[in-house]
CSV table of C-alpha atoms and ligand atoms in Angstrom, one decimal:
chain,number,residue,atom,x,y,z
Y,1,UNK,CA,0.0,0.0,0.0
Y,2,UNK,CA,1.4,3.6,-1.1
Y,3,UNK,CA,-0.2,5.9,1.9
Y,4,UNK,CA,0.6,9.9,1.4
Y,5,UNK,CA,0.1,12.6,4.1
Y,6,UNK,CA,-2.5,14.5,2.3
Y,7,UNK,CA,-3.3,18.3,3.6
Y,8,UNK,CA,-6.1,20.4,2.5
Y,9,UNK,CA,-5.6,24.1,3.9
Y,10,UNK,CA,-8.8,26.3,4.0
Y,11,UNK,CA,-9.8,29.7,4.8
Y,12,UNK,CA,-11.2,28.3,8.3
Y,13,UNK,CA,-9.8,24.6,8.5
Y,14,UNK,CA,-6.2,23.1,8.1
Y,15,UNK,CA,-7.4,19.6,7.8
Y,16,UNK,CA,-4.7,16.5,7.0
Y,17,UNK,CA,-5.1,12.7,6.6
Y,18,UNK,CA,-3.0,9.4,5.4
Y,19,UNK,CA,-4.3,8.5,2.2
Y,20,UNK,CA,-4.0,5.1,0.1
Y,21,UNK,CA,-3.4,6.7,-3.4
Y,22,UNK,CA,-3.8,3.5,-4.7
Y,23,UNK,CA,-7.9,3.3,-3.6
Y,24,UNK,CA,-8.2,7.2,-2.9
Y,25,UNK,CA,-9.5,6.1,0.4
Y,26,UNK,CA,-8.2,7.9,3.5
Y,27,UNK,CA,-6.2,5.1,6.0
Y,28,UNK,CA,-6.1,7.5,9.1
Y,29,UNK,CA,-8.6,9.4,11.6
Y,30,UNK,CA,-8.9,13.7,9.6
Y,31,UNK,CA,-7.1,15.5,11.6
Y,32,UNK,CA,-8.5,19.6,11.7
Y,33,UNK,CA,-7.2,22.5,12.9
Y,34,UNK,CA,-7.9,25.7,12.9
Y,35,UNK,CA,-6.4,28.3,10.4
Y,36,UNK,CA,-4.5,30.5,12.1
Y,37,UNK,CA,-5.8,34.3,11.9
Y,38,UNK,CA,-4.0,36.0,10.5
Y,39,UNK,CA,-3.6,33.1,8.4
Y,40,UNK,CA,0.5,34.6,7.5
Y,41,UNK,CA,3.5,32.3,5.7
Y,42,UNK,CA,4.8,31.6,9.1
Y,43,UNK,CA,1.5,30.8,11.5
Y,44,UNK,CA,-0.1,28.7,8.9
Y,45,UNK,CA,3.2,26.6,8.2
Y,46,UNK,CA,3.6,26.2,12.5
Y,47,UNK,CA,0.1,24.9,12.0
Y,48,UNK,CA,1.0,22.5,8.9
Y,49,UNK,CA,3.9,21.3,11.1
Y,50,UNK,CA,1.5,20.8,13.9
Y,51,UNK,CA,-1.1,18.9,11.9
Y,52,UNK,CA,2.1,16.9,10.4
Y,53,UNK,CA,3.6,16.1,13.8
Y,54,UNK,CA,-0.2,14.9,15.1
Y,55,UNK,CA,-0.6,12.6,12.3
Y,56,UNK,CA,2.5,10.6,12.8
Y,57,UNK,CA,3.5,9.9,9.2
Y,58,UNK,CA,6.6,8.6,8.4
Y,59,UNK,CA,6.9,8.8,4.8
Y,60,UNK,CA,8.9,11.6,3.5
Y,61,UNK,CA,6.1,12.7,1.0
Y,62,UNK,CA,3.5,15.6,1.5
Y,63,UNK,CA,0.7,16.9,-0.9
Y,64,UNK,CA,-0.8,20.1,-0.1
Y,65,UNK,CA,-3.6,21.9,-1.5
Y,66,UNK,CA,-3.9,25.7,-1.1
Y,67,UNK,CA,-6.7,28.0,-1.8
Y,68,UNK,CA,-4.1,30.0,-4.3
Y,69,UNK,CA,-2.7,29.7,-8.1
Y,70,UNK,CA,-0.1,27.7,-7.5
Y,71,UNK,CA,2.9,28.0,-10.1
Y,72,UNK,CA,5.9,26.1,-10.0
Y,73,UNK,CA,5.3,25.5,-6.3
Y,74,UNK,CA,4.9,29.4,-5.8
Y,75,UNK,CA,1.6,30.8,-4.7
Y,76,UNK,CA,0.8,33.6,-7.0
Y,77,UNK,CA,-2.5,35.0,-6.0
Y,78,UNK,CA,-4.2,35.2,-2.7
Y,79,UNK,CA,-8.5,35.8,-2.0
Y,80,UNK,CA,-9.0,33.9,1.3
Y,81,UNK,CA,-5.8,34.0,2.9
Y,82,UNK,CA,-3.3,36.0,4.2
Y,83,UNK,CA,-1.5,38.4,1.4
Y,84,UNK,CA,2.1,37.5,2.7
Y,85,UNK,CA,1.3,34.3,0.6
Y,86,UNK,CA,1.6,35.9,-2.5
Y,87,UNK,CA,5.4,35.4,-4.0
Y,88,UNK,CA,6.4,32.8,-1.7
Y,89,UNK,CA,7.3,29.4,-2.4
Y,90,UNK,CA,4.9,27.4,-0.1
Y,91,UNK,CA,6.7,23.9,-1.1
Y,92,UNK,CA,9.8,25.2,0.2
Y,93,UNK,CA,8.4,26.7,2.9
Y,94,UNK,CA,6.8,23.9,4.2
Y,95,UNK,CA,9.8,21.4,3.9
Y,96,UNK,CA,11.6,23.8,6.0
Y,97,UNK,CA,8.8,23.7,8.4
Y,98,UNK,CA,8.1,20.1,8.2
Y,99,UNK,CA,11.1,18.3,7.3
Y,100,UNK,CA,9.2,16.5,4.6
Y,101,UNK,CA,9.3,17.0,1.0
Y,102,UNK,CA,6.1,18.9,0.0
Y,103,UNK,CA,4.2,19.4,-3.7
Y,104,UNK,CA,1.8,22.0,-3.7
Y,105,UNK,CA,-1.4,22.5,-5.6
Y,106,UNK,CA,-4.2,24.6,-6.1
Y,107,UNK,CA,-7.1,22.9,-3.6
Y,108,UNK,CA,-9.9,23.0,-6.3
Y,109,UNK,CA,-7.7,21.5,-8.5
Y,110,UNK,CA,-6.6,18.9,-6.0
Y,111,UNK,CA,-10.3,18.2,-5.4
Y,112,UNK,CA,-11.2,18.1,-8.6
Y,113,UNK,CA,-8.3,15.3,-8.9
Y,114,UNK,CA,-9.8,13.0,-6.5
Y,115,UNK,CA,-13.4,13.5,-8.0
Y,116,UNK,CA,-12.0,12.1,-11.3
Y,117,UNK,CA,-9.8,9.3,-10.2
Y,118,UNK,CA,-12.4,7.9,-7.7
Y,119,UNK,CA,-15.8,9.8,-8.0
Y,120,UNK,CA,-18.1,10.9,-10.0
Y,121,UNK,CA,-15.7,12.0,-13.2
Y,122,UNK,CA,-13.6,8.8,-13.2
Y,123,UNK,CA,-14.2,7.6,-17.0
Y,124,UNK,CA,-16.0,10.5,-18.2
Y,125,UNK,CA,-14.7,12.0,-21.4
Y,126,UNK,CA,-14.3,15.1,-22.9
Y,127,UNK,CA,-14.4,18.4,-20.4
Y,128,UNK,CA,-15.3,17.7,-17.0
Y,129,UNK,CA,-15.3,20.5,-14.2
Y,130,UNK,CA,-15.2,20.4,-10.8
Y,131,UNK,CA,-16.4,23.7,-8.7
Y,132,UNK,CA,-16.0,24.0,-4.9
Y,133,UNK,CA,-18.3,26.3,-3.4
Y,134,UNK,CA,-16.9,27.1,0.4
Y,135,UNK,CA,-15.7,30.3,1.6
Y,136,UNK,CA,-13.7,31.3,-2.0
Y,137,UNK,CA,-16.0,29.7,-5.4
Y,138,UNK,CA,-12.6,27.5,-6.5
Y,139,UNK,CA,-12.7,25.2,-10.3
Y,140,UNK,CA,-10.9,22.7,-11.9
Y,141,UNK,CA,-10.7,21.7,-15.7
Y,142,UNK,CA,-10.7,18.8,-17.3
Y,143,UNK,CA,-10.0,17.2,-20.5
Y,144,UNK,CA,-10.5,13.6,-21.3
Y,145,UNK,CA,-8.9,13.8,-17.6
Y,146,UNK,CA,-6.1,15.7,-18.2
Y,147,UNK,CA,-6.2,18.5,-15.6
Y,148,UNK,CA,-5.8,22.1,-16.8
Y,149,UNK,CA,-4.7,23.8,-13.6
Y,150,UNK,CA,-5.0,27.0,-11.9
Y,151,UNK,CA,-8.6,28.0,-14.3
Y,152,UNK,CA,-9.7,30.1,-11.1
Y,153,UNK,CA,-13.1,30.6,-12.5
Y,154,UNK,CA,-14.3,31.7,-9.6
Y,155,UNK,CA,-12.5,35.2,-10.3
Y,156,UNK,CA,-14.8,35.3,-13.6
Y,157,UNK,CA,-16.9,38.5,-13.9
Y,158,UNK,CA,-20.3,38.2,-14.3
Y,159,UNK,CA,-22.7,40.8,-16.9
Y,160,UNK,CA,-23.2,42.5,-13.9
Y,161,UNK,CA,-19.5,43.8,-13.4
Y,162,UNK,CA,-19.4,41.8,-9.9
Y,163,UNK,CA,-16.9,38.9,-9.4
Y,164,UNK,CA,-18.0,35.6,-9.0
Y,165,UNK,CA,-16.6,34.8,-6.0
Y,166,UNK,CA,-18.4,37.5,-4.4
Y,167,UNK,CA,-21.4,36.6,-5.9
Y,168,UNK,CA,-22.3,33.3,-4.6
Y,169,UNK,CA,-19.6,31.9,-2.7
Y,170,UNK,CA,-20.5,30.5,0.9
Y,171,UNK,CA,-19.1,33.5,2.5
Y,172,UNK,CA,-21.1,36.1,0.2
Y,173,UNK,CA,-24.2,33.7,1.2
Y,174,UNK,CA,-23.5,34.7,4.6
Y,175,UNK,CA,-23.1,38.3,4.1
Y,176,UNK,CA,-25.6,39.1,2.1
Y,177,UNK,CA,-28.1,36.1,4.3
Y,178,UNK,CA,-29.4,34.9,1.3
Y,179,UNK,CA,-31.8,32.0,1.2
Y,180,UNK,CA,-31.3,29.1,-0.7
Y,181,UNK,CA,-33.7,30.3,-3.9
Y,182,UNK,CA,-31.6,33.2,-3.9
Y,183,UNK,CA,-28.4,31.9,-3.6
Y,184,UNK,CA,-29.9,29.2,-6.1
Y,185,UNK,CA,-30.7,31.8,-8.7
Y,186,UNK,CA,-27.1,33.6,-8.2
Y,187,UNK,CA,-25.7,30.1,-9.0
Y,188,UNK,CA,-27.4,29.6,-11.8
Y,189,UNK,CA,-26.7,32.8,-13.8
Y,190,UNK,CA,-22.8,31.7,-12.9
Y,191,UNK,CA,-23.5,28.3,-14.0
Y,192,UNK,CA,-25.0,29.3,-17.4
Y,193,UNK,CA,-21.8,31.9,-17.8
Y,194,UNK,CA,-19.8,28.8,-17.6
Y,195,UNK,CA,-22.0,26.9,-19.9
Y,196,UNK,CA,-21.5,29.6,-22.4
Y,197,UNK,CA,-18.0,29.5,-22.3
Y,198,UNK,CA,-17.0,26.1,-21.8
Y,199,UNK,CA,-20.3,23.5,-22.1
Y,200,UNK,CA,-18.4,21.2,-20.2
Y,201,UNK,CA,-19.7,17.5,-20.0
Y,202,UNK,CA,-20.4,17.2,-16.3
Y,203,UNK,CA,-19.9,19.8,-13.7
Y,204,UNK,CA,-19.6,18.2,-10.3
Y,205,UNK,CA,-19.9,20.5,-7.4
Y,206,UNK,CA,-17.7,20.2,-4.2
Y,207,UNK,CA,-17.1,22.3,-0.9
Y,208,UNK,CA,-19.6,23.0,2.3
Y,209,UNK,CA,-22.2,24.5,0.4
Y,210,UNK,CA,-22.3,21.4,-2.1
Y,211,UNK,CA,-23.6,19.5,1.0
Y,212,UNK,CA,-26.8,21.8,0.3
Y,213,UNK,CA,-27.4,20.8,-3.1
Y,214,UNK,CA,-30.7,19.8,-3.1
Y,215,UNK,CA,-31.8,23.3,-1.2
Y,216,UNK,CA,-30.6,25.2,-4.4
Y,217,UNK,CA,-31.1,23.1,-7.6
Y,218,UNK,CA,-34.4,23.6,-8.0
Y,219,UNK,CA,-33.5,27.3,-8.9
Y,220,UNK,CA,-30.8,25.8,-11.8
Y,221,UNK,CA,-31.6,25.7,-14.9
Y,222,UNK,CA,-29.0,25.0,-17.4
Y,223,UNK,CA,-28.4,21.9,-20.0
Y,224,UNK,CA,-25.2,20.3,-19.1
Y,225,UNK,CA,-25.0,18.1,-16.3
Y,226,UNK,CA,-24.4,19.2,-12.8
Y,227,UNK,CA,-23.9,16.6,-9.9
Y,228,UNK,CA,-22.3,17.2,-6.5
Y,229,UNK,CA,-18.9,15.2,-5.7
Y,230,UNK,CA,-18.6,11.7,-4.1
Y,231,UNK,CA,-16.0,12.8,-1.7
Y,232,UNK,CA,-17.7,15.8,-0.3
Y,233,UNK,CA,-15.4,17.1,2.6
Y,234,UNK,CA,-12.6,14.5,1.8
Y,235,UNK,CA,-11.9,15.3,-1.8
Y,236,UNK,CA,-9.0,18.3,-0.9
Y,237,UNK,CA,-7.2,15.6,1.0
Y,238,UNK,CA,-7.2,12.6,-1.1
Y,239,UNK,CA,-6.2,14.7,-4.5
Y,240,UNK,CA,-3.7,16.7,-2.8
Y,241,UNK,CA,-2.1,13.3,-1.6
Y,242,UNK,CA,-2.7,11.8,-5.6
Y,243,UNK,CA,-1.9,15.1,-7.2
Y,244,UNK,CA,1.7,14.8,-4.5
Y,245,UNK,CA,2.1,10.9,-5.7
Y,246,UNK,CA,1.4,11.4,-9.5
Y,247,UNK,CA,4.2,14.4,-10.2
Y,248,UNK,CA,6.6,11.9,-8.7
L,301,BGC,C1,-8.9,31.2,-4.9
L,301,BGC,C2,-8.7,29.8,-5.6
L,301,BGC,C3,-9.2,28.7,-4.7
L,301,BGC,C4,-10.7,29.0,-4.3
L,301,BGC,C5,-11.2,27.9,-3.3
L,301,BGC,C6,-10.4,31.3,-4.5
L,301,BGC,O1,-10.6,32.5,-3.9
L,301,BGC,O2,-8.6,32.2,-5.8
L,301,BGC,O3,-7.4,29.6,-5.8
L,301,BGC,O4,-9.2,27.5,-5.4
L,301,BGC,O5,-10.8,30.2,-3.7
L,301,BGC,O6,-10.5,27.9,-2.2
């Protein structure tokens, strides 16, 4: 069995677990702790360490999802974490911090990973996309299961000037205490932007607000399929872990 420490880190949550990259099943209690606030380089990668010390993993392998574009290990953008990310090389960073070699990857990418290894996209041809609605709207593109990373669709403008993200995310839900028909009918009009420019084959929804689903799909209305993911919370961990063991 190939298990890999797989790390998920969130706006809220820094959650971790062993995962058998060979099943996609995870082979150790989550551990979950919170983000540090301010979430800086340094307080989130004492945390990381922490989470990595609590596990007790003794491989020498890491993946590591991260709500940012991640270039060449580099994060390059960051909406729902600390702005001291932006430039720095969070793989590096974290080996220092952990002693373990670590591969960073954008989370929605990571979870998208997962969803089409061992969920609902495994097989599916042609463009699938994954979208994870939590407290940033993250994506994840597909081709014939090729991943095309860092899409960040959830930065897309809408017609009405206002970003995505801010739009219907779970943290604009809050904010603006939208119902579910509302938040529904916000969804939608994204969804049918995203239709118009990509009419993807299945889009499979992930993150908290995914849990929801069937609150807020009777408000959608668009042609392609939309499906929530298999993996629900899980997903960040177990593609961060197979996106870590598959650039190996
Ligand atoms: C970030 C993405 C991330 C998404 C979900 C967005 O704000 O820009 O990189 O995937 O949140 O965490």
């Amino acid at each position: 069995m190939k298990t890999i420490l797989g790390i998920d880190v969130g706006a809220s949550g820094i959650k971790g677990a062993l995962v058998d990259v060979e099943t996609g099943e995870l082979v150790s209690e989550r551990i979950k702790i919170p983000t540090p606030q301010p979430s800086t380089t340094q307080a989130v990668a004492g945390a990381i360490n922490d989470l990595v010390e609590l596990s007790n993993y003794d491989g020498d392998l890491i993946g590591c999802g991260f709500p940012s574009i991640i270039k060449n290990g580099v994060a390059l953008s960051a909406a729902n974490i600390d702005q001291s990310w932006i430039g720095t090389d969070v793989e590096k960073l974290l080996a220092v911090a952990t002693g373990k070699e670590v591969v960073a990857v954008n989370d929605a990418d990571a979870a998208g990973l997962s969803e089409m290894r061992f969920g609902k996209g495994k097989g599916v041809k042609g463009s699938v996309m994954l979208i994870t609605i939590g407290s940033g709207l993250g994506s994840a593109l597909f081709t014939d299961g090729h991943l095309v990373r860092n899409t960040e669709l959830g930065h897309l403008h809408l017609r009405s000037g206002e970003v995505a993200e801010h739009y219907v995310s779970n943290t604009s839900r809050k904010k603006f205490e939208m119902s579910w028909e509302e938040f529904g009918k916000r969804f939608n009009e994204y969804l049918r932007h995203i239709e118009r420019l990509f009419t993807p084959d299945l889009v499979i929804l992930g993150g908290g607000v995914s849990n929801d689903f069937e609150q807020f799909s009777p408000f959608l209305d668009v042609r392609i399929p939309v499906t929530t993911a298999m993996m629900f919370n899980h997903a960040g961990i177990i593609g961060a872990a197979l996106y870590a063991h598959e650039s190996k």
